mmCIF file of C-alpha atoms in Angstrom:
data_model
loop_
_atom_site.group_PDB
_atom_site.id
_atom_site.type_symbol
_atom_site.label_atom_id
_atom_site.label_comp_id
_atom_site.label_asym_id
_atom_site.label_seq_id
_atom_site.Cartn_x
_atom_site.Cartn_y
_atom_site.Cartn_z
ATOM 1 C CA UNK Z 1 0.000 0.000 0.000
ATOM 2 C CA UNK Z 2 2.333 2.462 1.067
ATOM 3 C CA UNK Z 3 4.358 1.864 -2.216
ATOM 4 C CA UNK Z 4 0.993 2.971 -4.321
ATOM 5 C CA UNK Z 5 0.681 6.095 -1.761
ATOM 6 C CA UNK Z 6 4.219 7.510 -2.966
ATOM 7 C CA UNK Z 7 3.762 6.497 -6.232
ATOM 8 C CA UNK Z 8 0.466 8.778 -6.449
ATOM 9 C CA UNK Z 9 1.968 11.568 -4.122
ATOM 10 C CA UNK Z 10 5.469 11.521 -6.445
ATOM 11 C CA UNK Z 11 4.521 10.858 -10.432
ATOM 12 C CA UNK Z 12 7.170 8.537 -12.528
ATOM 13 C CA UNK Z 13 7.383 10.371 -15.326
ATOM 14 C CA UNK Z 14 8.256 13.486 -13.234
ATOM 15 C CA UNK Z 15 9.395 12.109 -10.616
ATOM 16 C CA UNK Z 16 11.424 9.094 -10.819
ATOM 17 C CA UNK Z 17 15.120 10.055 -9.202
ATOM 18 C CA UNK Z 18 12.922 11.347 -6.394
ATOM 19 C CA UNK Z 19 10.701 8.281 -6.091
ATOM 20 C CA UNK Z 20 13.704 6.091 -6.162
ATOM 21 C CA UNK Z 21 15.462 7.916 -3.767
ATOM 22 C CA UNK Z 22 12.475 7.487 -1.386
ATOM 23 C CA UNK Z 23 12.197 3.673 -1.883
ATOM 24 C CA UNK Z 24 16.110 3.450 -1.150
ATOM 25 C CA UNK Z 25 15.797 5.686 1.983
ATOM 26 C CA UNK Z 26 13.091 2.898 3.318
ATOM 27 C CA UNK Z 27 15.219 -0.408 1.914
ATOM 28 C CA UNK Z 28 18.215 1.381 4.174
ATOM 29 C CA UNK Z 29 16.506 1.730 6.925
ATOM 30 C CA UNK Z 30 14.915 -1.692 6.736
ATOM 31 C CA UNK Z 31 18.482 -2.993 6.672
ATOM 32 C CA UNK Z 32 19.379 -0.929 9.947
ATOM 33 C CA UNK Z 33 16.170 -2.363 11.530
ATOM 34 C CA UNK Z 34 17.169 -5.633 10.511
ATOM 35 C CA UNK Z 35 21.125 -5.443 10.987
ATOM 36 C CA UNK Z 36 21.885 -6.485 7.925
ATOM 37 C CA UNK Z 37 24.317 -4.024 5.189
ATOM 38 C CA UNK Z 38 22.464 -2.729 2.014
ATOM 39 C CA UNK Z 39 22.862 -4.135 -1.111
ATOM 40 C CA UNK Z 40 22.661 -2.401 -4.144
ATOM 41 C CA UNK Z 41 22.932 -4.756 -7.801
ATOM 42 C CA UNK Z 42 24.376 -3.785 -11.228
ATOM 43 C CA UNK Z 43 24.991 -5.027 -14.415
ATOM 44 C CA UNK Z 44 24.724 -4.222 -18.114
ATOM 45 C CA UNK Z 45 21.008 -4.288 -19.135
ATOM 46 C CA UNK Z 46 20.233 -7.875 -20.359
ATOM 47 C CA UNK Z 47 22.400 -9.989 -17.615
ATOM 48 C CA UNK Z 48 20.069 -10.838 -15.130
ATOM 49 C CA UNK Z 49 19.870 -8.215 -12.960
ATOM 50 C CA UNK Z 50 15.874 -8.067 -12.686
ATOM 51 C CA UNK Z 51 16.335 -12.343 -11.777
ATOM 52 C CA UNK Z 52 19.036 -11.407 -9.016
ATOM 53 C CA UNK Z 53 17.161 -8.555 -7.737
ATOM 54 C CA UNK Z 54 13.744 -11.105 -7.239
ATOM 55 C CA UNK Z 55 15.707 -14.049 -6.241
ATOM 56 C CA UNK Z 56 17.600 -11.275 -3.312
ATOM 57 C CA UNK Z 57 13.841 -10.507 -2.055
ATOM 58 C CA UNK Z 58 12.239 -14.006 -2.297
ATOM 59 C CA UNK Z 59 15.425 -14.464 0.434
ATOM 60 C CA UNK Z 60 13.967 -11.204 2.795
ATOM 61 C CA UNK Z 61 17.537 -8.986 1.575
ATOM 62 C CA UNK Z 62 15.910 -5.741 -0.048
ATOM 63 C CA UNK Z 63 18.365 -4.132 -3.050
ATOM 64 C CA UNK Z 64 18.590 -0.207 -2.442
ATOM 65 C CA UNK Z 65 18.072 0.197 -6.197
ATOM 66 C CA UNK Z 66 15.624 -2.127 -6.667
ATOM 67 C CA UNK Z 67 13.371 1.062 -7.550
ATOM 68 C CA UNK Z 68 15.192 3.008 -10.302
ATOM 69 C CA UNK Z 69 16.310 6.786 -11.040
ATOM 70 C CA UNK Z 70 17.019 7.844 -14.587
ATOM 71 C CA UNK Z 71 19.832 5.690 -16.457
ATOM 72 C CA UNK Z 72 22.398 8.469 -16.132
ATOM 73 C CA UNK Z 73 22.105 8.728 -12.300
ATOM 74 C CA UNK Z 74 24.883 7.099 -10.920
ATOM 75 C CA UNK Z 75 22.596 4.959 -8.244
ATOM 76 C CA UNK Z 76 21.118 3.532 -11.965
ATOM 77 C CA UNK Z 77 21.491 -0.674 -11.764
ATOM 78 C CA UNK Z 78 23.125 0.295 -15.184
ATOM 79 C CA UNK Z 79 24.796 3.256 -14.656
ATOM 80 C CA UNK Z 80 28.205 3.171 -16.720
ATOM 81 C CA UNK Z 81 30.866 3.221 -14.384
ATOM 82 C CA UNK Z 82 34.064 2.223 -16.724
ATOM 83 C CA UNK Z 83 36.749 4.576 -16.982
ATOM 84 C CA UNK Z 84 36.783 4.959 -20.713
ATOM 85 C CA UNK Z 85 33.329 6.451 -21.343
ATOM 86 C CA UNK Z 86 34.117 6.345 -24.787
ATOM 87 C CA UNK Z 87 33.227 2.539 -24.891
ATOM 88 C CA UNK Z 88 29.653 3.447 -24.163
ATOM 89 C CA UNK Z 89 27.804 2.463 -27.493
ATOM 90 C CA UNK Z 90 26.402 5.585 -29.435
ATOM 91 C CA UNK Z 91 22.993 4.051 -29.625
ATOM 92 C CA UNK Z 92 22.873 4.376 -25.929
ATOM 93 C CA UNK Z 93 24.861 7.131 -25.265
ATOM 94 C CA UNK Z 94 21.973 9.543 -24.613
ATOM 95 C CA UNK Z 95 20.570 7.215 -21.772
ATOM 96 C CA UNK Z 96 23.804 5.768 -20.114
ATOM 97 C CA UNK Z 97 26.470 8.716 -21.492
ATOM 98 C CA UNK Z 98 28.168 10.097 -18.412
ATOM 99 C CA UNK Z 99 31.489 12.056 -17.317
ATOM 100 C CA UNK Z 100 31.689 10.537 -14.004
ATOM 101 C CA UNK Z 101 34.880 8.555 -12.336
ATOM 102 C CA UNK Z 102 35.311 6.620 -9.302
ATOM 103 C CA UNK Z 103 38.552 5.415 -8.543
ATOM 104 C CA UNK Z 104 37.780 3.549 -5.361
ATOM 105 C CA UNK Z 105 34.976 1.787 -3.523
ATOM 106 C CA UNK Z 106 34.663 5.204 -1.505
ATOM 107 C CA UNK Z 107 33.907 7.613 -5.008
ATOM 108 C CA UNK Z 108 31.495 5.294 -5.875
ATOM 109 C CA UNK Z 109 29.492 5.079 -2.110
ATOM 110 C CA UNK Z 110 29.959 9.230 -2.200
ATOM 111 C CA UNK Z 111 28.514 9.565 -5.697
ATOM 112 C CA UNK Z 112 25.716 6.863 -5.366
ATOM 113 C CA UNK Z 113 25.062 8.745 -2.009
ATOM 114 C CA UNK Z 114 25.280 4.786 -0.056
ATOM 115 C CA UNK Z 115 26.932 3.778 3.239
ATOM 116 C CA UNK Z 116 30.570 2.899 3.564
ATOM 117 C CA UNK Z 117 29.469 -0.834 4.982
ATOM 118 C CA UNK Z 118 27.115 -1.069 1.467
ATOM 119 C CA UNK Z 119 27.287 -4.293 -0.454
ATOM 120 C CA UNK Z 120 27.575 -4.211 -4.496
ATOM 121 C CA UNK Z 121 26.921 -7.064 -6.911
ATOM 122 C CA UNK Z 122 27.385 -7.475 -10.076
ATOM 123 C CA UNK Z 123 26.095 -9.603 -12.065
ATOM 124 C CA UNK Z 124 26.940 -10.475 -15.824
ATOM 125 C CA UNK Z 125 26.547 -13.335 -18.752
ATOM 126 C CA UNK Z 126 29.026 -15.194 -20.727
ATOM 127 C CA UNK Z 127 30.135 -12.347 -23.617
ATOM 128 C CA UNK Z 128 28.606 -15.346 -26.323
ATOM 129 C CA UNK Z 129 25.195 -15.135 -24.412
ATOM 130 C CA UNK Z 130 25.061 -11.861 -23.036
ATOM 131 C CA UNK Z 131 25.606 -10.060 -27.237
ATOM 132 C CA UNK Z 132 22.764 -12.667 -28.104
ATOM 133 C CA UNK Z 133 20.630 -11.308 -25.545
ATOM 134 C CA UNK Z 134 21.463 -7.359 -25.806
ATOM 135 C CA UNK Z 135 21.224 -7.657 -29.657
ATOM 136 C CA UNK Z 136 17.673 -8.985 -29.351
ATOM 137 C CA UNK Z 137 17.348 -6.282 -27.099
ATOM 138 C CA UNK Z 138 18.326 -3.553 -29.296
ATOM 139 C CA UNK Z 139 15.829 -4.625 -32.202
ATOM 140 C CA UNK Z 140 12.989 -4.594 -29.659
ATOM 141 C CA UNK Z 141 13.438 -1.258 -29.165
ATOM 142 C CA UNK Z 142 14.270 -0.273 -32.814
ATOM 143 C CA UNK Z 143 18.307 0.389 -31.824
ATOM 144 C CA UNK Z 144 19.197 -1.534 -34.826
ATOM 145 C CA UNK Z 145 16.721 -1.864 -37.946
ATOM 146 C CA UNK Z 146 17.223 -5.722 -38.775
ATOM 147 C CA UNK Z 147 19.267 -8.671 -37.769
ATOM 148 C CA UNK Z 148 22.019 -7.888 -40.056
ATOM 149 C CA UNK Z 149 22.432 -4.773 -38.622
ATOM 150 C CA UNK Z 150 22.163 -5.725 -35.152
ATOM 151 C CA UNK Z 151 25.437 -8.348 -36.228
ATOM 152 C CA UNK Z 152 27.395 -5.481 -37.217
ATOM 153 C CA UNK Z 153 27.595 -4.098 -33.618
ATOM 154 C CA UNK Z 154 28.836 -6.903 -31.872
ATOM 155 C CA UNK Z 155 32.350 -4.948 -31.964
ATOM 156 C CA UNK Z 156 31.001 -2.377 -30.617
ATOM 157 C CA UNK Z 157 29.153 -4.265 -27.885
ATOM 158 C CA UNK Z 158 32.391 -6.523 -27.084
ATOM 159 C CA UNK Z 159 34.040 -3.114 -26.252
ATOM 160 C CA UNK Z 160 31.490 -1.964 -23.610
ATOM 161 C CA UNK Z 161 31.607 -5.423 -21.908
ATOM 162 C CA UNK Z 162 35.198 -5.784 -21.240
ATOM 163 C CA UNK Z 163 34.616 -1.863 -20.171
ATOM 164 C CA UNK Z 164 31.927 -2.070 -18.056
ATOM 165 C CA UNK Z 165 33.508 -5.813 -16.515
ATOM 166 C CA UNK Z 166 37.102 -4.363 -16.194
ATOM 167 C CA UNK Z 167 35.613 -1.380 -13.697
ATOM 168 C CA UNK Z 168 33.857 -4.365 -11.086
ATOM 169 C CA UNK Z 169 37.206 -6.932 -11.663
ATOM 170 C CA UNK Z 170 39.044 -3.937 -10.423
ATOM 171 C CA UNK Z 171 36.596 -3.585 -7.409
ATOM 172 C CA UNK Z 172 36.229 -7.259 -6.649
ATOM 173 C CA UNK Z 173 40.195 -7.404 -6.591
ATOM 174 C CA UNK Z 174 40.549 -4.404 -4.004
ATOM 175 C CA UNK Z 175 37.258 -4.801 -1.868
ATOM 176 C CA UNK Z 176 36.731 -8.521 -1.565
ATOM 177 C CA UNK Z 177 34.815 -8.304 1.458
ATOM 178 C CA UNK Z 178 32.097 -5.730 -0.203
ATOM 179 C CA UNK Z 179 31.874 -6.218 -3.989
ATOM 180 C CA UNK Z 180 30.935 -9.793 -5.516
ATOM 181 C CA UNK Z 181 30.716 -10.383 -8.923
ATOM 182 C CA UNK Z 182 28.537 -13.226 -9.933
ATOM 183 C CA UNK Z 183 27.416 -15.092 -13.261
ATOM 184 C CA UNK Z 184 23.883 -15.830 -14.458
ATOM 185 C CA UNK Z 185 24.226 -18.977 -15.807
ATOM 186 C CA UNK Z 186 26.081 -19.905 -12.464
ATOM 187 C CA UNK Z 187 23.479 -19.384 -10.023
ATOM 188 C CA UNK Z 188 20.185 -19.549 -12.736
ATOM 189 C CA UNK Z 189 17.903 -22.060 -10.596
ATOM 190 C CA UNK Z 190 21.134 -22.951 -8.496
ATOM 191 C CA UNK Z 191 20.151 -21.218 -4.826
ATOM 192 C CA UNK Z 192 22.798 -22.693 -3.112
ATOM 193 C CA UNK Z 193 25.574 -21.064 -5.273
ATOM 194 C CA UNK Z 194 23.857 -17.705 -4.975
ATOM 195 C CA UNK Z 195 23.967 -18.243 -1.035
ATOM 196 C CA UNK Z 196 27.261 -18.509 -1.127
ATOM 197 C CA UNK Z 197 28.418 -16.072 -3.066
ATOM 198 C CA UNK Z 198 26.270 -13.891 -0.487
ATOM 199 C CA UNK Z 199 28.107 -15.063 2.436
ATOM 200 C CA UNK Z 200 31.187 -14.241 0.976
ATOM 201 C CA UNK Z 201 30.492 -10.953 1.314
ATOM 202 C CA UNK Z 202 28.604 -10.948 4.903
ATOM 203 C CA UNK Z 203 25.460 -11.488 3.852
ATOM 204 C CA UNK Z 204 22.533 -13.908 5.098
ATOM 205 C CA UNK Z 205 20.324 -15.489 3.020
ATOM 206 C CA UNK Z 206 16.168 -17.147 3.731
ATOM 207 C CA UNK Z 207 15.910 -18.925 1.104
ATOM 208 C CA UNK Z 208 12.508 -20.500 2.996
ATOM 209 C CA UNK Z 209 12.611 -23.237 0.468
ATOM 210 C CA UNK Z 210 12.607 -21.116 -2.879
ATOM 211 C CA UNK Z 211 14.924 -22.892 -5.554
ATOM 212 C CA UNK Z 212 15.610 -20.221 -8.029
ATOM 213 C CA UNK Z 213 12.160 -20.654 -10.355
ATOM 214 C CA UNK Z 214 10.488 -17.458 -10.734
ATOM 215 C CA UNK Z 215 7.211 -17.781 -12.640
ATOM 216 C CA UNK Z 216 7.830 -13.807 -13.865
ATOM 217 C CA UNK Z 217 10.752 -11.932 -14.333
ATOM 218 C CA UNK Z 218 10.580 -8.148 -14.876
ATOM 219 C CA UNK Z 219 10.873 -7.251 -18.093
ATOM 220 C CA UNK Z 220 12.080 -11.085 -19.612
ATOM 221 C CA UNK Z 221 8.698 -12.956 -20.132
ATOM 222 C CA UNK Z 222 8.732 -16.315 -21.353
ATOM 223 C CA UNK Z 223 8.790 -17.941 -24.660
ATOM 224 C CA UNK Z 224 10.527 -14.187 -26.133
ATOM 225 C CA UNK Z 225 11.321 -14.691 -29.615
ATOM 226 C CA UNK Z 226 15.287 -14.674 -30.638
ATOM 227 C CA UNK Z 227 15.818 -13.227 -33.548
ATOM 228 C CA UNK Z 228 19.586 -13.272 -33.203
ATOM 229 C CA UNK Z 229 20.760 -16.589 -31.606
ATOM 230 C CA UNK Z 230 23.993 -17.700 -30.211
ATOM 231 C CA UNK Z 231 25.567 -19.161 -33.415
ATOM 232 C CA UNK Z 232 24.242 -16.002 -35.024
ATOM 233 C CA UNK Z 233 26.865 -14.733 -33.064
ATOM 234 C CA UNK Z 234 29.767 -17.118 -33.521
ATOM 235 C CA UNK Z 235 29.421 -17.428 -37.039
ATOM 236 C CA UNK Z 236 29.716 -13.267 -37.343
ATOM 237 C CA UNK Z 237 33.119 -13.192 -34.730
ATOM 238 C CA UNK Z 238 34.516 -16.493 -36.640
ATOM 239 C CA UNK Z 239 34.292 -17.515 -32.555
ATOM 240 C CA UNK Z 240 37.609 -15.817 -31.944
ATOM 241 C CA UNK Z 241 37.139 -13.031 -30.065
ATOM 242 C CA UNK Z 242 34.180 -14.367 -27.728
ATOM 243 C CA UNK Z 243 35.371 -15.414 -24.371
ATOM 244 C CA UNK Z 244 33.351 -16.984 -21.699
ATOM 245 C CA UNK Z 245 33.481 -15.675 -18.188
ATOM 246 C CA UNK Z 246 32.650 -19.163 -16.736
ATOM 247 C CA UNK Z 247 36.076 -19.677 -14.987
ATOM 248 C CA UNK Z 248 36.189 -16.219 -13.502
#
């Protein structure tokens, strides 16, 4: 109820930085009540996030961005945090474009506006599955006109994702006890890999019997058409410059 209340007193459309910044002022203090650190997700749109984010709350741990501000706001589950902003694909660029830097774990809790003992995850695909996925993406929303076209961004795309993965590597090697980085196609429907993963970084998991199956994902329903599939991609890279993240 009370999310309905704010989300009639504060508009989306006009309102969404302020909205989230409500819902991650309630999540924090939830996390004080209960004594457990906040958690806030990331990831490059397409990876899982939405699945992490609902498999976190079927477990009682509320994400801080769970509710989310516009893409270029730096508390953004997408927000582009790599160095060279360059890599940021032009089709996106109005959305995710950005000028700002964070060296270490404390610029990014000062600029997201989160507490020092925060928890971040990240959460990404294999490269192979995640430029299948993102591609599809794209011609959903009419970034790329057809599948050929879509094909002829995968350099593009490759670029951003070492980017983008390079920034949380960095932050993973330096702040082991506060960043996690964690694939989708390890913990898909595998609970007790995404538990611990979670304790890894001092956090406690409910999982209350819930084994990873989600009958609805935001914003990945079932039985999406593919236009672009995996081989799709393979055959256009010859297969030589995809690299799986499995054995990270």
């Amino acid at each position: 109820m009370w999310k309905r209340i704010i989300r009639r007193l504060v508009p989306w459309r006009v309102g969404n930085n302020l909205q989230s910044t409500i819902f991650e002022a309630y999540y924090l203090g939830w996390a004080r009540l209960t004594r457990r650190p906040p958690v806030a997700c990331y990831g490059l749109q397409r990876s899982g996030t939405n699945y992490l984010v609902a498999c976190l709350t079927r477990m009682s741990i509320l994400v801080l961005n769970r509710t989310e501000p516009e893409r270029w706001n730096p508390r953004h589950k997408h927000f582009r945090w790599q160095k060279d902003k360059s890599t940021i694909p032009p089709f996106i660029h109005r959305e995710y474009g950005n000028t700002i830097q964070a060296e270490t774990l404390e610029d990014l809790n000062r600029l997201t506006r989160r507490p020092s003992d925060c928890r971040h995850i990240l959460i990404r695909k294999c490269e192979a599955a995640w430029l299948k996925s993102v591609l599809n993406w794209g011609m959903k929303w009419n970034k790329f006109s057809d599948k050929h076209i879509a094909l002829q961004h995968l350099d593009v795309l490759q670029k951003e994702y070492h980017a983008y993965c390079a920034f949380w590597e960095k932050m993973q090697a330096e702040y082991p006890e506060y960043v996690r980085i964690i694939e989708y196609e390890e913990i898909q429907n595998n609970m007790p890999r995404l538990i611990q993963h979670l304790s890894a970084i001092g956090l406690s998991a409910k999982p209350r019997g819930f084994d990873g199956v989600l009958e609805h994902v935001a914003q990945s329903p079932k039985g999406r058409a593919s236009d672009v599939t995996v081989e799709d991609v393979m055959a256009a890279m010859d297969g030589t410059s995809l690299q799986s993240n499995a054995a990270h």
